[in-house]
CSV table of C-alpha atoms in Angstrom, one decimal:
chain,number,residue,atom,x,y,z
A,1253,MET,CA,195.1,38.0,234.1
A,1254,ARG,CA,194.5,39.3,237.6
A,1255,GLY,CA,197.4,41.8,237.2
A,1256,HIS,CA,195.9,43.0,233.9
A,1257,ILE,CA,192.6,43.7,235.7
A,1258,TYR,CA,194.3,45.5,238.5
A,1259,ARG,CA,196.0,47.7,236.0
A,1260,THR,CA,192.7,48.5,234.3
A,1261,ASP,CA,191.1,49.4,237.7
A,1262,THR,CA,194.0,51.7,238.5
A,1263,VAL,CA,193.7,53.5,235.2
A,1264,ALA,CA,189.9,53.9,235.8
A,1265,VAL,CA,190.6,55.3,239.3
A,1266,PHE,CA,193.0,57.8,238.0
A,1267,ALA,CA,190.6,58.9,235.3
A,1268,ILE,CA,187.9,59.3,237.9
A,1269,ILE,CA,190.2,61.4,240.1
A,1270,PHE,CA,191.4,63.5,237.1
A,1271,THR,CA,187.7,64.2,236.2
A,1272,LEU,CA,186.8,65.2,239.7
A,1273,MET,CA,189.9,67.6,239.9
A,1274,SER,CA,189.0,69.1,236.5
A,1275,ARG,CA,185.4,69.6,237.6
A,1276,GLU,CA,186.4,71.3,240.9
A,1277,ARG,CA,188.9,73.5,239.1
A,1278,SER,CA,186.1,74.6,236.6
A,1279,LEU,CA,183.8,75.4,239.6
A,1280,ASP,CA,186.5,77.5,241.3
A,1281,PHE,CA,187.2,79.2,237.9
A,1282,GLU,CA,183.5,80.2,237.6
A,1283,LYS,CA,183.4,81.6,241.1
A,1284,GLU,CA,186.1,84.1,240.3
């Protein structure tokens, strides 16, 4: 059970990082 929770947390972290990267990329795109 603990392993499954760890896997879920990892997916959540990757989703957050992906969202932040996409947001930064959009800001840079608007600048140019």
